[in-house]
Coordinates of C-alpha atoms in Angstrom, one line a residue:
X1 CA 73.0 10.3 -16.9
X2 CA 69.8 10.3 -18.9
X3 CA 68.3 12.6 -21.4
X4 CA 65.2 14.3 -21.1
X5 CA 62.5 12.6 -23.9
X6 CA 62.0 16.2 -25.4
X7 CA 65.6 17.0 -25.7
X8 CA 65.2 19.8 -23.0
X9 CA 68.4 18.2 -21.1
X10 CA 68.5 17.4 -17.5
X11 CA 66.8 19.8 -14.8
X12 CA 69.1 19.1 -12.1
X13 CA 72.5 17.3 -11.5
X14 CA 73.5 15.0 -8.5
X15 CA 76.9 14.6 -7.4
X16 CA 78.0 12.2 -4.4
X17 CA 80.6 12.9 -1.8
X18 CA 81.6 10.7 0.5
X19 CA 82.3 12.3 4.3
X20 CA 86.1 11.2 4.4
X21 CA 86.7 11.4 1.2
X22 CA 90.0 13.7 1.5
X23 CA 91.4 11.1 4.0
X24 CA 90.3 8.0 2.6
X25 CA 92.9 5.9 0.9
X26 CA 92.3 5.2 -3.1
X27 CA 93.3 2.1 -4.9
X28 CA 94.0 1.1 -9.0
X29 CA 91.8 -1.2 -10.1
X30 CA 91.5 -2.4 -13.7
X31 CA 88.4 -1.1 -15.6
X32 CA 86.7 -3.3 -18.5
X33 CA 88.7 -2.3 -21.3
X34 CA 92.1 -2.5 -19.6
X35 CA 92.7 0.8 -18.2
X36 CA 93.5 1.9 -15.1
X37 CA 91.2 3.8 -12.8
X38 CA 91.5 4.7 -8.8
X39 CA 88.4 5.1 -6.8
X40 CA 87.7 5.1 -3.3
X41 CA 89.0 1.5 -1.0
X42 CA 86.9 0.7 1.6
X43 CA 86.8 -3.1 3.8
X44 CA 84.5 -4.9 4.8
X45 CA 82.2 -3.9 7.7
X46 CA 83.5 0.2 7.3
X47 CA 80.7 2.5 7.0
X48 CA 80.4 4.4 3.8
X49 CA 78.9 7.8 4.2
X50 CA 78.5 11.1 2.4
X51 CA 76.5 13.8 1.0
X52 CA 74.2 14.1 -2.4
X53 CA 74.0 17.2 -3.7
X54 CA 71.3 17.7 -6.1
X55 CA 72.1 20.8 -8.2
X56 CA 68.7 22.6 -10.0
X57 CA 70.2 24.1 -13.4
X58 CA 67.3 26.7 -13.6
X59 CA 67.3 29.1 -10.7
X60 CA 63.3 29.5 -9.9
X61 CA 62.1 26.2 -11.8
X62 CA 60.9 23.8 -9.2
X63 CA 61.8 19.8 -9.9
X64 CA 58.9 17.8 -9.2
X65 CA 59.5 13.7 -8.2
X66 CA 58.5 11.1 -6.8
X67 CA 61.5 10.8 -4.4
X68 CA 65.0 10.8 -4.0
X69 CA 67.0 7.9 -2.7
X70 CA 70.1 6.3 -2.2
X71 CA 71.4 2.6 -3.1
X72 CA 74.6 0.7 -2.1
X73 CA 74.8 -2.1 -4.4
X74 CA 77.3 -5.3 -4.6
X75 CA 76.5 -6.7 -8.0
X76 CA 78.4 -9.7 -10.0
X77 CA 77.7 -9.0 -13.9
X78 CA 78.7 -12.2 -16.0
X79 CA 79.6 -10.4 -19.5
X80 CA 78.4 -13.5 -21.5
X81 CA 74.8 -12.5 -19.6
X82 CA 75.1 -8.6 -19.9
X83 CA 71.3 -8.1 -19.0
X84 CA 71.1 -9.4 -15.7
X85 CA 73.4 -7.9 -12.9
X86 CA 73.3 -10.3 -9.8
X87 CA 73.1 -8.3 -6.5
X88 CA 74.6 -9.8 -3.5
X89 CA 74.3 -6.8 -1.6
X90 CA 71.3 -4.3 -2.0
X91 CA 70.8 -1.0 0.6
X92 CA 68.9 1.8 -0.1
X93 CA 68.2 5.0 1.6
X94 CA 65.1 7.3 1.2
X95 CA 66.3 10.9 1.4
X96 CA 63.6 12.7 0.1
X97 CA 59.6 11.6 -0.2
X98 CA 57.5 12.5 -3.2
X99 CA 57.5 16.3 -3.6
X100 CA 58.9 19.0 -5.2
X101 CA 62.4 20.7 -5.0
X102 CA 62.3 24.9 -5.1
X103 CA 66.3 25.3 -4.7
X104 CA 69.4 23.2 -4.9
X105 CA 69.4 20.9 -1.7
X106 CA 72.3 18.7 -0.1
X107 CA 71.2 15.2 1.5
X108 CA 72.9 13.4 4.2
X109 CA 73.6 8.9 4.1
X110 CA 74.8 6.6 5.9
X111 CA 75.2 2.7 5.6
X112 CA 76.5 1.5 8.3
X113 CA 79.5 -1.0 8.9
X114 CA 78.1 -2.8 5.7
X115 CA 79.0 -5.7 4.9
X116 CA 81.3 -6.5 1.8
X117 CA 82.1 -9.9 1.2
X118 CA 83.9 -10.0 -1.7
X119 CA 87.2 -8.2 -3.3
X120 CA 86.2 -5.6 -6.2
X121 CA 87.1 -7.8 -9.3
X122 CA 87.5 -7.1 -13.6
X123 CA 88.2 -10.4 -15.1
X124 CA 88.2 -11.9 -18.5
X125 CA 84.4 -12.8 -18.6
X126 CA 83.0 -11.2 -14.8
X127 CA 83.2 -8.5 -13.0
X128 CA 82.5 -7.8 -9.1
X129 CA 81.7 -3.7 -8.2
X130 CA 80.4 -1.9 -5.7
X131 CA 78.7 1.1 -6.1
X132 CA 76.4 3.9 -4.8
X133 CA 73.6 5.2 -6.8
X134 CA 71.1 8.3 -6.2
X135 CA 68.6 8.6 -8.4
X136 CA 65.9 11.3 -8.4
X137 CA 62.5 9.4 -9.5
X138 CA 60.7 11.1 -11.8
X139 CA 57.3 10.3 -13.9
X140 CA 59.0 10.5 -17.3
X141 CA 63.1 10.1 -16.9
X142 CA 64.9 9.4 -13.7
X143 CA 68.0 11.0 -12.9
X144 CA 70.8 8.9 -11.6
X145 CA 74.5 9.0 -10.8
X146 CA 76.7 6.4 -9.8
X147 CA 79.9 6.1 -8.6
X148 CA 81.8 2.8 -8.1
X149 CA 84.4 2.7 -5.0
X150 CA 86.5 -0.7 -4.7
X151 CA 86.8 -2.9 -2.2
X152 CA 89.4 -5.4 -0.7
X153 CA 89.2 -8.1 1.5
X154 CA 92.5 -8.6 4.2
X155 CA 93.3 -11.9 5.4
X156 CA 95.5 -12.9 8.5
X157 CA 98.3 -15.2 8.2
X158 CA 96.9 -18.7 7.4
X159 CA 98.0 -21.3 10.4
X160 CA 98.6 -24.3 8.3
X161 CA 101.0 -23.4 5.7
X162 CA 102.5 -26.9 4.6
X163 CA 105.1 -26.9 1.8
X164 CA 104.5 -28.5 -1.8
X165 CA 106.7 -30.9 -2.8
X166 CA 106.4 -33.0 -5.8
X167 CA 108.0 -35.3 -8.6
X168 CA 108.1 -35.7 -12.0
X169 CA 109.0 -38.4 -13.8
X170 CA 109.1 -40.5 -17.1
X171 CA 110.2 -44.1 -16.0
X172 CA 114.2 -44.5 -16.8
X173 CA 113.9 -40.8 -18.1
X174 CA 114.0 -38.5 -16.3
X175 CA 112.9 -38.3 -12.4
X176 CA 112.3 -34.4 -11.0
X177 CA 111.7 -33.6 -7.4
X178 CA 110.7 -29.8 -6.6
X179 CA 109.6 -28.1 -3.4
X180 CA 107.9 -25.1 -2.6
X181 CA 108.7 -23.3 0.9
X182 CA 104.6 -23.5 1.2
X183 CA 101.3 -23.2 -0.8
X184 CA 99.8 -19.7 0.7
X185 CA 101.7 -17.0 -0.3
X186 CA 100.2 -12.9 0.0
X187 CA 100.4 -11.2 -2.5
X188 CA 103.9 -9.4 -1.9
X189 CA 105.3 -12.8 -0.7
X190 CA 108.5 -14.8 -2.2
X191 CA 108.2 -18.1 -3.5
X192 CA 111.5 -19.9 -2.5
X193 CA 111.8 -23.7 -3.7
X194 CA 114.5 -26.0 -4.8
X195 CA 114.8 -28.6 -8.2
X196 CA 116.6 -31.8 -7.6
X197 CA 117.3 -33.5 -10.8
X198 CA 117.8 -37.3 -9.6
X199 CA 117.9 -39.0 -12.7
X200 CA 118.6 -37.2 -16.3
X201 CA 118.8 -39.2 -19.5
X202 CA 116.4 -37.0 -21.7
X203 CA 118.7 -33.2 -23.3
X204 CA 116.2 -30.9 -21.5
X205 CA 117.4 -27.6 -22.6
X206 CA 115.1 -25.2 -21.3
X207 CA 113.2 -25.0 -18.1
X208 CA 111.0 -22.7 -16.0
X209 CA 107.8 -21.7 -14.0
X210 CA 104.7 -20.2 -14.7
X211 CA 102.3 -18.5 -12.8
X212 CA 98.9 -19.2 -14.4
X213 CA 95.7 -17.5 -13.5
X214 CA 92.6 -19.6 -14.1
X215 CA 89.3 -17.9 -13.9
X216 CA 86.2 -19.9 -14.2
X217 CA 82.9 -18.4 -15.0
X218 CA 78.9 -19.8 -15.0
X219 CA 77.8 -23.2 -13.8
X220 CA 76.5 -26.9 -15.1
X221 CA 77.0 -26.8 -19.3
X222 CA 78.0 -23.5 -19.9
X223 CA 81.4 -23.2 -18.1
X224 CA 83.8 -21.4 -19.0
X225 CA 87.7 -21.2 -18.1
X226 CA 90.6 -18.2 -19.1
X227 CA 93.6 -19.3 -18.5
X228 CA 96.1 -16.5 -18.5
X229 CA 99.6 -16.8 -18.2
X230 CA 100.6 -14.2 -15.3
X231 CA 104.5 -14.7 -15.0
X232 CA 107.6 -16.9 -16.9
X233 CA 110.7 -17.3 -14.8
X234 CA 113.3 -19.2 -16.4
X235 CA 115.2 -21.6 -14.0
X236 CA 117.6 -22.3 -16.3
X237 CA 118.9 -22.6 -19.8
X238 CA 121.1 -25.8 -20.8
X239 CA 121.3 -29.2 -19.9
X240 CA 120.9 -30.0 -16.2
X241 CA 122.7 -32.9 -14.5
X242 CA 122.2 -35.8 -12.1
X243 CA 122.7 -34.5 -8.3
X244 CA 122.2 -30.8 -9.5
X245 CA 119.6 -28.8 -7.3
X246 CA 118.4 -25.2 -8.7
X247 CA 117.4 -22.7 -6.2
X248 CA 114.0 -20.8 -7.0
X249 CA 113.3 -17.6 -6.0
X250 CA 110.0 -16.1 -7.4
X251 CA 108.8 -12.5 -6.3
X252 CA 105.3 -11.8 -6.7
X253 CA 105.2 -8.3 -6.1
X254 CA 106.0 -7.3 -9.5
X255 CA 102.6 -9.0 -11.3
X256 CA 99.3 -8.4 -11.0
X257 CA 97.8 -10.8 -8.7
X258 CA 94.4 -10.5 -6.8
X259 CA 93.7 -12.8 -3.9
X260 CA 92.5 -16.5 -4.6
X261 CA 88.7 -16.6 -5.1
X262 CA 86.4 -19.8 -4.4
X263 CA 83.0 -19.8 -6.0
X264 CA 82.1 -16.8 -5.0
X265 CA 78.9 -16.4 -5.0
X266 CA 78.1 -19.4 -7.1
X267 CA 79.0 -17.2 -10.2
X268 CA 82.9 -17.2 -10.7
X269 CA 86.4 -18.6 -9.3
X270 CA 90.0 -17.2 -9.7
X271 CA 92.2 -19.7 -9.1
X272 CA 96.5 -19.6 -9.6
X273 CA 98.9 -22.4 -10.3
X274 CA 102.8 -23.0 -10.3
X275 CA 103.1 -24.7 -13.5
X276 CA 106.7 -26.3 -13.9
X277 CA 108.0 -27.0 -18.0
X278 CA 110.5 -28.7 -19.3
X279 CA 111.4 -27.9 -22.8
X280 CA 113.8 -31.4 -24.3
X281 CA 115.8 -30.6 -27.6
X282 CA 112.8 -32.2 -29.9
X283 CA 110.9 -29.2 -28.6
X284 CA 108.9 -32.1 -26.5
X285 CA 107.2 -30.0 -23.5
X286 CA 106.8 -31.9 -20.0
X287 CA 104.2 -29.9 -17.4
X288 CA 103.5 -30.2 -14.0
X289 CA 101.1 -28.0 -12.3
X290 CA 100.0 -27.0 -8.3
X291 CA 97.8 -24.9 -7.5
X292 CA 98.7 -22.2 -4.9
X293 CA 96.5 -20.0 -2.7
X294 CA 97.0 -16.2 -3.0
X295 CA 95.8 -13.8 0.0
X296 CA 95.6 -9.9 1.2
X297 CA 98.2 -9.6 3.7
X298 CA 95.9 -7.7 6.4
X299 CA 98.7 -6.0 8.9
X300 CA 100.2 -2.6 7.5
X301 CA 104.2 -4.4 8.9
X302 CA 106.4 -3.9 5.6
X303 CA 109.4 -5.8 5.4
X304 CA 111.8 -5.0 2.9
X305 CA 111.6 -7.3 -0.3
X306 CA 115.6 -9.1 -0.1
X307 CA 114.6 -9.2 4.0
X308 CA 111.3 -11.5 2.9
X309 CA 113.4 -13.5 0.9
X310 CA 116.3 -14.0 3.4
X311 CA 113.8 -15.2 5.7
X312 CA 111.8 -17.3 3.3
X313 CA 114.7 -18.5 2.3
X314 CA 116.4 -19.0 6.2
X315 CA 112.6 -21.2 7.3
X316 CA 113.2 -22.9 4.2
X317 CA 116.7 -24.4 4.4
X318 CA 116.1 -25.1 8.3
X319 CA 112.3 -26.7 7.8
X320 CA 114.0 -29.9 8.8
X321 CA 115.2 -28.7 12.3
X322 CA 112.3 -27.9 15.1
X323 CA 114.8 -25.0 16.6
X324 CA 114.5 -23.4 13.1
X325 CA 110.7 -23.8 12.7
X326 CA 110.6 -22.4 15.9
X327 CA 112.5 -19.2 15.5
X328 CA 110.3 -19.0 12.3
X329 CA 107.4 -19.1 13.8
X330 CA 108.5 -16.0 16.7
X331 CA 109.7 -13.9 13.6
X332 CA 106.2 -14.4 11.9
X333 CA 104.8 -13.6 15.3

């Protein structure tokens, strides 16, 4: 809200409401300086509709302006570029034409099935809102409110879902072969794999797998990356041996995870990776990284978390056999 030049204070106040508000679901999201805030979740293509009331604090003192309207805004702000907020979605509603306002007054909007193409987003160095914004014009000071709702973007269950398999090795070392049940996993999913160790002549003591989030901001020279470490599960502690196989088992409920997102908007990318280490007793560290895709699961069916994995797990250890794949693919149905 902004002040009045003369230090008078505001002549009226505007508040949104949104028509469904008492019905509409509401979602955390992560505000700029870590906390947590909920606000409205809407999808893409739902219409977003409401009321602004515009409140005169003096009974009897008429507001004059030059109209009142309305915005619904989609805006990517880069925070290493604070100045310059880059709209990717820019609506606006007249409600009121230049005039003047004798009483407090209640305007009806509506945007209809608007497009949002992108999930709400607070990263390291960008950050993705939506918001509405109703602003009273006025020939000295405006007066504006916003309020920022979130938005998520659902995804159906991607068709080609090949597992990840992969090796390490250092020649007459060590050789390493891991697999991953598949490489698109929502957000609530189990990550089931398996570690062969075929050949072991290095003491590797320690072991595990990361989940690294990689965000990448701006384009041409001034690039830059965050890598964030999201989750460490140990696979094991000790010496493994030639033949062994670990099993993995990786819930992803438990971290905060957003979907995977590719250029969006030629601004920004959030990208997440299975990173495997090896820890030897010289405190020598051996990586191997793969990226994953992440996704919104978009149908409301909630299976319990141990019943996930037990079918994760049953798709994995049959993959070989088509009468397994099969049954896989009726219980995915």
């Amino acid at each position: 809200m902004h002040m009045s030049f003369f230090g008078f204070g505001q002549t009226a106040e505007i508040d949104i409401v949104l028509n469904d508000g008492d019905t509409r679901k509401k979602a955390e999201h992560k505000t700029e300086d870590g906390k947590k805030d909920k606000y409205f979740l809407f999808y893409d293509g739902e219409t977003v509709s409401g009321k602004v009331n515009v409140t005169l604090k003096t009974p009897g003192k008429r507001l004059e302006h030059y109209g009142i309207k309305i915005e619904f805004v989609g805006q990517i702000d880069l925070y290493y570029d604070r100045g310059n907020h880059h709209e990717f979605v820019s609506l606006v509603k007249d409600l009121a034409r230049p005039g003047e306002l004798s009483q407090s007054q209640t305007f009806d909007f509506e945007f209809t099935h608007v497009e949002k193409p992108y999930e709400s987003y607070t990263g390291q160095n960008v950050k993705l809102r939506y918001l509405l914004r109703a602003t009273i014009s006025r020939r000295l000071n405006d007066i504006s409110k916003e309020m920022d709702i979130v938005v998520q973007t659902l995804c159906s269950y991607p068709e080609l879902n090949s597992s990840i398999k992969m090796e390490v090795g250092i020649e007459d070392c060590l050789h390493i072969e891991f697999e991953y049940n598949k490489s698109k996993y929502h957000l609530r999913d189990v990550i089931v794999g398996k570690i062969y160790f075929l050949l072991v002549r290095i003491k590797i003591k320690h072991m595990e797998i990361n989940i690294i989030k990689r965000e990448t901001t701006g384009t041409g020279p001034s690039v830059y990356h965050e890598n964030d470490t999201i989750a460490k599960y140990e696979i094991m502690d000790g010496a493994p041996v030639k033949g062994e196989s670990i099993p993995i088992r990786l819930f992803l409920a438990g971290y905060e995870l957003t979907p995977t997102m590719r250029d969006i908007n030629k601004k920004f990318s959030v990208r997440y990776y299975l990173n495997l280490v090896l820890i030897d007793e010289e405190e020598r560290r051996y990586f191997k990284q793969q990226e994953i895709t992440l996704w919104r699961k978009g149908d409301i069916v909630r299976r319990s978390m141990s019943q996930q994995a037990s079918i994760a797990a049953q798709r994995f250890e049959g993959s070989n056999s088509e009468t397994a794949s099969a049954q896989a693919k009726e219980e995915s149905n």
